[in-house]
Short mmCIF file of C-alpha atoms in Angstrom, two decimals:
data_model
loop_
_atom_site.label_atom_id
_atom_site.label_comp_id
_atom_site.label_asym_id
_atom_site.label_seq_id
_atom_site.Cartn_x
_atom_site.Cartn_y
_atom_site.Cartn_z
CA UNK A 20 0.00 0.00 0.00
CA UNK A 21 1.19 3.53 -0.81
CA UNK A 22 0.09 6.68 1.03
CA UNK A 23 0.52 9.60 -1.35
CA UNK A 24 0.03 13.36 -1.37
CA UNK A 25 -1.83 15.18 -4.12
CA UNK A 26 0.26 18.39 -3.96
CA UNK A 27 -2.26 20.64 -5.75
CA UNK A 28 -2.23 23.12 -2.84
CA UNK A 29 1.58 23.30 -3.19
CA UNK A 30 1.63 23.62 -7.00
CA UNK A 31 3.33 27.04 -6.79
CA UNK A 32 6.51 25.29 -5.61
CA UNK A 33 9.17 24.23 -8.13
CA UNK A 34 9.32 20.46 -8.56
CA UNK A 35 12.48 20.06 -6.48
CA UNK A 36 10.93 22.00 -3.59
CA UNK A 37 7.70 20.07 -4.01
CA UNK A 38 9.59 16.83 -3.31
CA UNK A 39 11.13 18.38 -0.23
CA UNK A 40 7.73 19.60 0.95
CA UNK A 41 6.12 16.16 0.54
CA UNK A 42 8.90 14.61 2.63
CA UNK A 43 8.57 17.30 5.30
CA UNK A 44 4.84 16.54 5.57
CA UNK A 45 5.58 12.86 6.13
CA UNK A 46 4.81 11.48 2.67
CA UNK A 47 7.11 9.19 0.73
CA UNK A 48 4.84 9.15 -2.35
CA UNK A 49 3.34 11.84 -4.58
CA UNK A 50 0.35 11.63 -6.91
CA UNK A 51 1.24 14.41 -9.32
CA UNK A 52 -1.91 16.23 -10.41
CA UNK A 53 -1.91 18.68 -13.34
CA UNK A 54 0.56 21.55 -13.10
CA UNK A 55 1.71 23.99 -15.77
CA UNK A 56 5.35 22.90 -15.86
CA UNK A 57 4.77 19.15 -16.24
CA UNK A 58 1.30 17.90 -17.27
CA UNK A 59 -0.86 21.01 -17.74
CA UNK A 60 -4.64 20.86 -18.00
CA UNK A 61 -5.89 19.98 -21.50
CA UNK A 62 -2.72 20.66 -23.51
CA UNK A 63 0.44 18.79 -24.50
CA UNK A 64 2.83 17.83 -21.66
CA UNK A 65 5.55 20.35 -20.83
CA UNK A 66 7.82 17.69 -19.27
CA UNK A 67 10.93 17.99 -21.43
CA UNK A 68 14.08 15.88 -20.91
CA UNK A 69 15.83 18.30 -18.59
CA UNK A 70 12.75 18.72 -16.38
CA UNK A 71 12.18 14.97 -16.17
CA UNK A 72 15.81 14.45 -15.15
CA UNK A 73 15.61 17.22 -12.53
CA UNK A 74 12.36 15.82 -11.11
CA UNK A 75 13.75 12.29 -10.91
CA UNK A 76 16.84 13.58 -9.15
CA UNK A 77 14.79 15.58 -6.64
CA UNK A 78 12.56 12.61 -5.86
CA UNK A 79 15.64 10.51 -5.16
CA UNK A 80 17.33 13.21 -3.09
CA UNK A 81 14.30 13.56 -0.79
CA UNK A 82 13.39 9.87 -0.56
CA UNK A 83 10.06 10.35 -2.33
CA UNK A 84 8.57 8.20 -5.09
CA UNK A 85 5.99 8.95 -7.76
CA UNK A 86 2.91 6.86 -6.99
CA UNK A 87 0.86 8.12 -9.94
CA UNK A 88 0.60 10.75 -12.66
CA UNK A 89 -2.77 12.44 -13.21
CA UNK A 90 -3.32 13.85 -16.73
CA UNK A 91 -6.52 15.62 -17.80
CA UNK A 92 -7.23 15.73 -21.54
CA UNK A 93 -10.34 16.05 -23.69
CA UNK A 94 -10.39 12.39 -24.72
CA UNK A 95 -14.20 12.34 -24.51
CA UNK A 96 -14.72 15.29 -26.84
CA UNK A 97 -17.18 14.71 -29.71
CA UNK A 98 -15.05 17.15 -31.73
CA UNK A 99 -12.67 14.76 -33.48
CA UNK A 100 -9.79 17.23 -33.62
CA UNK A 101 -9.94 17.71 -29.86
CA UNK A 102 -10.24 13.98 -29.24
CA UNK A 103 -7.31 13.08 -31.51
CA UNK A 104 -5.15 15.75 -29.89
CA UNK A 105 -6.04 14.36 -26.45
CA UNK A 106 -5.08 10.82 -27.48
CA UNK A 107 -1.74 12.14 -28.69
CA UNK A 108 -1.19 13.94 -25.39
CA UNK A 109 -2.09 10.75 -23.52
CA UNK A 110 0.52 8.77 -25.45
CA UNK A 111 3.13 11.38 -24.60
CA UNK A 112 2.08 11.33 -20.92
CA UNK A 113 2.38 7.53 -20.84
CA UNK A 114 5.90 7.83 -22.27
CA UNK A 115 6.73 10.32 -19.52
CA UNK A 116 5.35 7.97 -16.85
CA UNK A 117 7.62 5.22 -18.13
CA UNK A 118 10.58 7.61 -18.15
CA UNK A 119 9.74 8.56 -14.55
CA UNK A 120 9.66 4.87 -13.52
CA UNK A 121 5.99 5.35 -12.63
CA UNK A 122 3.73 2.39 -13.39
CA UNK A 123 0.40 4.05 -12.50
CA UNK A 124 -1.69 6.87 -13.95
CA UNK A 125 -5.17 8.07 -13.02
CA UNK A 126 -7.76 10.30 -14.61
CA UNK A 127 -11.46 11.07 -15.04
CA UNK A 128 -13.93 10.05 -17.72
CA UNK A 129 -14.05 13.66 -18.91
CA UNK A 130 -16.41 16.57 -19.47
CA UNK A 131 -16.61 16.41 -23.23
CA UNK A 132 -15.46 19.25 -25.48
CA UNK A 133 -13.93 22.54 -24.51
CA UNK A 134 -16.68 24.80 -23.11
CA UNK A 135 -15.14 27.62 -25.15
CA UNK A 136 -16.13 25.80 -28.32
CA UNK A 137 -19.87 26.37 -27.93
CA UNK A 138 -22.44 27.55 -25.44
CA UNK A 139 -22.25 25.33 -22.37
CA UNK A 140 -25.78 24.21 -21.56
CA UNK A 141 -24.94 20.76 -20.18
CA UNK A 142 -21.93 18.80 -18.93
CA UNK A 143 -20.81 17.91 -22.42
CA UNK A 144 -21.04 21.34 -24.03
CA UNK A 145 -23.79 22.90 -26.13
CA UNK A 146 -25.51 20.57 -28.57
CA UNK A 147 -23.51 17.51 -27.53
CA UNK A 148 -25.02 14.85 -25.28
CA UNK A 149 -23.57 12.45 -22.76
CA UNK A 150 -23.92 9.76 -25.43
CA UNK A 151 -21.71 11.73 -27.83
CA UNK A 152 -19.02 12.00 -25.16
CA UNK A 153 -19.25 8.35 -24.18
CA UNK A 154 -18.84 7.30 -27.81
CA UNK A 155 -15.80 9.57 -28.15
CA UNK A 156 -14.29 8.19 -24.94
CA UNK A 157 -14.69 4.62 -26.19
CA UNK A 158 -12.83 5.50 -29.40
CA UNK A 159 -10.02 6.94 -27.31
CA UNK A 160 -9.87 4.08 -24.82
CA UNK A 161 -9.79 1.46 -27.59
CA UNK A 162 -6.70 3.17 -28.97
CA UNK A 163 -4.99 3.77 -25.63
CA UNK A 164 -5.53 0.52 -23.72
CA UNK A 165 -3.04 -1.39 -25.94
CA UNK A 166 -0.49 1.35 -25.18
CA UNK A 167 -1.03 1.01 -21.42
CA UNK A 168 -0.69 -2.77 -21.73
CA UNK A 169 2.43 -2.58 -23.87
CA UNK A 170 4.15 -0.14 -21.51
CA UNK A 171 3.08 -1.92 -18.32
CA UNK A 172 1.25 1.12 -16.96
CA UNK A 173 -2.02 0.81 -15.01
CA UNK A 174 -4.78 3.38 -15.51
CA UNK A 175 -7.07 4.05 -12.52
CA UNK A 176 -10.33 5.74 -13.55
CA UNK A 177 -12.74 7.81 -11.45
CA UNK A 178 -16.24 9.07 -12.24
CA UNK A 179 -16.42 12.74 -11.37
CA UNK A 180 -19.30 15.14 -10.63
CA UNK A 181 -20.20 16.99 -13.84
CA UNK A 182 -18.49 14.42 -16.09
CA UNK A 183 -20.51 12.52 -18.66
CA UNK A 184 -20.05 9.61 -16.24
CA UNK A 185 -20.38 10.81 -12.66
CA UNK A 186 -21.75 7.76 -10.84
CA UNK A 187 -20.21 4.54 -9.64
CA UNK A 188 -22.06 1.62 -11.20
CA UNK A 189 -21.91 2.71 -14.87
CA UNK A 190 -18.19 3.37 -14.40
CA UNK A 191 -17.60 -0.09 -12.94
CA UNK A 192 -19.55 -1.72 -15.77
CA UNK A 193 -17.58 0.12 -18.44
CA UNK A 194 -14.21 -0.65 -16.87
CA UNK A 195 -15.13 -4.32 -16.59
CA UNK A 196 -16.27 -4.26 -20.21
CA UNK A 197 -12.79 -3.11 -21.23
CA UNK A 198 -11.53 -6.30 -19.64
CA UNK A 199 -7.92 -5.24 -19.19
CA UNK A 200 -5.79 -5.89 -16.12
CA UNK A 201 -4.26 -2.47 -16.80
CA UNK A 202 -7.52 -0.58 -16.25
CA UNK A 203 -8.80 -0.28 -12.67
CA UNK A 204 -11.17 1.84 -10.57
CA UNK A 205 -10.42 4.86 -8.39
CA UNK A 206 -12.91 5.44 -5.55
CA UNK A 207 -12.91 9.14 -4.68
CA UNK A 208 -14.39 9.52 -1.19
CA UNK A 209 -15.56 13.13 -1.62
CA UNK A 210 -17.68 12.01 -4.58
CA UNK A 211 -19.49 9.42 -2.47
CA UNK A 212 -22.83 11.22 -2.25
CA UNK A 213 -23.01 11.46 -6.04
CA UNK A 214 -22.50 7.69 -6.19
CA UNK A 215 -25.26 6.76 -3.73
CA UNK A 216 -26.11 6.46 -0.05
CA UNK A 217 -24.70 3.07 1.00
CA UNK A 218 -20.93 3.50 0.89
CA UNK A 219 -20.15 0.03 2.24
CA UNK A 220 -22.26 -1.62 -0.46
CA UNK A 221 -20.75 0.52 -3.20
CA UNK A 222 -17.25 -0.41 -2.13
CA UNK A 223 -18.26 -4.08 -2.08
CA UNK A 224 -19.79 -3.70 -5.55
CA UNK A 225 -16.53 -2.29 -6.90
CA UNK A 226 -14.57 -4.90 -4.94
CA UNK A 227 -11.11 -5.84 -6.21
CA UNK A 228 -11.44 -3.41 -9.13
CA UNK A 229 -10.57 -0.63 -6.64
CA UNK A 230 -6.87 0.07 -7.05
CA UNK A 231 -6.70 3.65 -5.83
CA UNK A 232 -8.64 5.87 -3.42
CA UNK A 233 -8.77 9.61 -2.84
CA UNK A 234 -9.24 10.65 0.77
CA UNK A 235 -10.95 13.94 1.56
CA UNK A 236 -14.21 14.86 3.24
CA UNK A 237 -17.39 16.43 1.92
CA UNK A 238 -20.94 17.23 2.92
CA UNK A 239 -23.90 15.25 1.66
CA UNK A 240 -25.40 17.70 -0.84
CA UNK A 241 -28.66 15.68 -0.84
CA UNK A 242 -29.22 15.94 2.92
CA UNK A 243 -31.71 18.07 4.83
CA UNK A 244 -34.37 17.74 2.13
CA UNK A 245 -31.88 18.90 -0.46
CA UNK A 246 -31.22 22.10 1.48
CA UNK A 247 -27.71 21.36 2.73
CA UNK A 248 -26.73 23.97 0.16
CA UNK A 249 -29.07 26.76 -0.89
CA UNK A 250 -28.48 28.00 -4.43
CA UNK A 251 -29.99 31.15 -5.85
CA UNK A 252 -31.90 31.42 -8.02
CA UNK A 253 -33.75 28.25 -6.96
CA UNK A 254 -33.47 25.49 -9.53
CA UNK A 255 -30.12 26.68 -10.90
CA UNK A 256 -28.15 23.76 -12.37
CA UNK A 257 -25.01 23.48 -10.28
CA UNK A 258 -22.65 20.71 -9.21
CA UNK A 259 -21.15 21.03 -5.74
CA UNK A 260 -18.63 18.91 -3.93
CA UNK A 261 -15.71 19.56 -1.61
CA UNK A 262 -12.29 18.15 -0.79
CA UNK A 263 -11.91 18.95 2.92
CA UNK A 264 -9.84 17.51 5.75
CA UNK A 265 -11.19 14.33 7.28
CA UNK A 266 -13.93 14.90 9.92
CA UNK A 267 -14.92 18.27 8.46
CA UNK A 268 -17.69 16.68 6.40
CA UNK A 269 -20.00 13.69 6.54
CA UNK A 270 -17.99 10.72 5.24
CA UNK A 271 -18.00 7.83 7.74
CA UNK A 272 -14.30 6.99 7.77
CA UNK A 273 -14.71 3.80 9.80
CA UNK A 274 -17.06 2.48 7.13
CA UNK A 275 -14.81 3.68 4.33
CA UNK A 276 -11.59 2.05 5.52
CA UNK A 277 -13.14 -1.09 6.99
CA UNK A 278 -15.03 -1.72 3.74
CA UNK A 279 -11.82 -1.29 1.71
CA UNK A 280 -10.08 -3.80 3.97
CA UNK A 281 -12.96 -6.28 3.52
CA UNK A 282 -12.57 -6.26 -0.27
CA UNK A 283 -8.81 -6.75 -0.04
CA UNK A 284 -7.76 -3.27 -1.13
CA UNK A 285 -3.98 -2.86 -1.34
CA UNK A 286 -3.39 0.09 -3.65
CA UNK A 287 -2.72 3.83 -3.54
CA UNK A 288 -4.29 6.02 -0.82
CA UNK A 289 -4.01 9.69 -1.77
CA UNK A 290 -4.61 12.61 0.58
CA UNK A 291 -6.59 14.81 -1.78
CA UNK A 292 -7.55 18.05 0.01
CA UNK A 293 -7.94 21.29 -1.94
CA UNK A 294 -10.01 23.62 0.19
CA UNK A 295 -7.54 25.54 2.38
CA UNK A 296 -4.36 26.57 0.61
CA UNK A 297 -3.58 28.99 3.45
CA UNK A 298 -3.09 26.00 5.78
CA UNK A 299 -1.81 23.46 3.26
CA UNK A 300 1.07 22.27 5.45
CA UNK A 301 -1.11 21.64 8.50
CA UNK A 302 -3.68 19.87 6.32
CA UNK A 303 -1.05 17.61 4.77
CA UNK A 304 0.45 16.60 8.12
CA UNK A 305 -3.01 15.98 9.59
CA UNK A 306 -4.16 13.86 6.66
CA UNK A 307 -0.96 11.79 6.66
CA UNK A 308 -1.37 11.03 10.35
CA UNK A 309 -5.07 10.19 10.18
CA UNK A 310 -4.74 7.93 7.14
CA UNK A 311 -1.93 6.08 8.91
CA UNK A 312 -4.19 5.52 11.92
CA UNK A 313 -6.73 3.68 9.76
CA UNK A 314 -4.06 1.74 7.88
CA UNK A 315 -2.63 0.54 11.18
CA UNK A 316 -6.11 -0.45 12.37
CA UNK A 317 -7.38 -2.30 9.30
CA UNK A 318 -4.13 -3.39 7.63
CA UNK A 319 -1.88 -4.11 10.65
CA UNK A 320 0.57 -6.07 8.50
CA UNK A 321 1.15 -3.01 6.29
CA UNK A 322 2.39 -0.45 8.78
CA UNK A 323 4.13 2.26 6.75
#
């Protein structure tokens, strides 16, 4: 098992200082989310040879390893030019993962085309439907899965609020349909209330397909007769979720970790908090300590 930091709240740091920061916070693994100088959002990777070498050296110097790389590209865009560009960026990102000695990547199903391309009236942009985006994603995945398999890289996928696939069971079905040992499921705890109400059952349903989890807290947006959040004007179409420190929301962490242990989970556990950049260090140290407490309780043979 690997306990990793998503360093999004520290993204202003150069890569060498980022490695130092992760070590200072108690982490020996990083899940590198998008950042402008390595894998930026939506566009071609900026990780040139010199930067890759510098990053590898800094990881080694600070005793930190790269647990996963997280690219975000428009691989579910119904616009074929956007989709083909995204597939090309994915292939480059996979090459970078191999160069970084990183055998795991993770991403989301996607939000369809660029919202700048047309008026955004739904998750998938203007006139395009969820079905258009799903069809585009399948074209991309059919091209990319052989690359993941050839390079020995595992892809962990998460459904995300506002994506064309934002719930658990369709995601599980699609990933099982792919039928590749190199494609697994990422359970993101702060998305739980978009998945359903019975977290233990959902984790059992995903079972051994779960290879990666994101740990952060959130409120149940459906609670209190749907009035946990009040949005004006009433009826406005919004998608709300948070990534808070554990115990600041409504995730039952005993249920979460005990259920993972029951299904034999032994993958990547990422502290994935975004909400308080002004206290990023305190948040990171707190999350590292609390995750370790549950690992010690439910996986006593894997004390890290």
